[in-house]
Amino acid sequence: MKSPTEEEFEESIKELSEYKNRLEKEVITISQKLKMPQTKIKSIINSHQELNQIEIILSKLYKQKENATSKLIS
C-alpha cells in the first residue's frame, strides 16, 4: 500500500476541518436556541466526544503530513 500524497493529506484535513466546523456551529445554534449561557456552550463543545475525536484525528493527520513532507525533502 502506497503512502498518501501531500494533496491527499490536504484534502482529508480540509474535509475533516469543514465537518468539525459544521458540527460546532450546529451545537452552538442549538444551544443558543435553548438560551444557554456562553460558558455552558463552550463547556459542551469542549466535552463533545465527536469533536474531541476529530481534533485528535486532525492532529495525527498534520503530523503524518509533516513527516511525509520531510521525507520528500530529505
Coordinates of C-alpha atoms in Angstrom, one line a residue:
M1 CA 0.0 0.0 0.0
K2 CA 1.5 3.3 -1.0
S3 CA 1.7 6.4 1.3
P4 CA -0.8 9.2 0.8
T5 CA 0.3 12.2 -1.2
E6 CA 0.5 15.7 0.2
E7 CA -2.6 16.6 -1.8
E8 CA -4.5 13.7 -0.3
F9 CA -3.4 14.8 3.2
E10 CA -4.5 18.4 2.4
E11 CA -7.9 17.2 1.1
S12 CA -8.5 15.0 4.1
I13 CA -7.6 17.8 6.5
K14 CA -9.8 20.3 4.7
E15 CA -12.8 18.0 4.6
L16 CA -12.5 17.0 8.2
S17 CA -11.9 20.6 9.3
E18 CA -15.1 21.6 7.5
Y19 CA -17.1 18.9 9.1
K20 CA -15.8 19.8 12.5
N21 CA -16.7 23.5 11.9
R22 CA -20.2 22.5 10.8
L23 CA -20.7 20.3 13.9
E24 CA -19.5 23.1 16.2
K25 CA -21.9 25.5 14.5
E26 CA -24.8 23.1 15.0
V27 CA -24.0 22.7 18.7
I28 CA -23.8 26.4 19.1
T29 CA -27.0 27.1 17.2
I30 CA -29.0 24.5 19.1
S31 CA -27.5 25.7 22.4
Q32 CA -28.4 29.4 21.6
K33 CA -31.9 28.4 20.7
L34 CA -32.1 26.8 24.2
K35 CA -30.8 30.1 25.6
M36 CA -27.9 28.5 27.2
P37 CA -25.1 30.7 28.7
Q38 CA -22.0 31.1 26.6
T39 CA -19.9 29.4 29.3
K40 CA -22.1 26.3 29.1
I41 CA -21.9 26.3 25.3
K42 CA -18.1 26.3 25.5
S43 CA -18.2 23.5 28.1
I44 CA -20.4 21.4 25.8
I45 CA -18.1 21.9 22.8
N46 CA -15.0 21.1 24.9
S47 CA -16.6 17.9 26.2
H48 CA -18.2 16.9 22.9
Q49 CA -16.9 13.4 22.2
E50 CA -17.1 13.5 18.4
L51 CA -15.4 17.0 18.3
N52 CA -12.6 15.8 20.5
Q53 CA -12.1 12.7 18.4
I54 CA -12.0 14.8 15.2
E55 CA -9.4 17.1 16.9
I56 CA -7.2 14.1 17.7
I57 CA -7.5 12.8 14.1
L58 CA -6.7 16.2 12.6
S59 CA -3.6 16.4 14.9
K60 CA -2.5 13.0 13.6
L61 CA -3.1 13.9 10.0
Y62 CA -1.0 17.1 10.4
K63 CA 1.9 15.1 11.9
Q64 CA 1.7 12.4 9.2
K65 CA 1.6 15.1 6.5
E66 CA 4.6 16.8 8.1
N67 CA 6.5 13.5 8.3
A68 CA 5.7 12.7 4.7
T69 CA 6.8 16.1 3.5
S70 CA 10.0 16.0 5.4
K71 CA 10.8 12.6 3.9
L72 CA 10.3 14.0 0.4
I73 CA 12.7 16.9 1.1
S74 CA 15.5 14.7 2.5

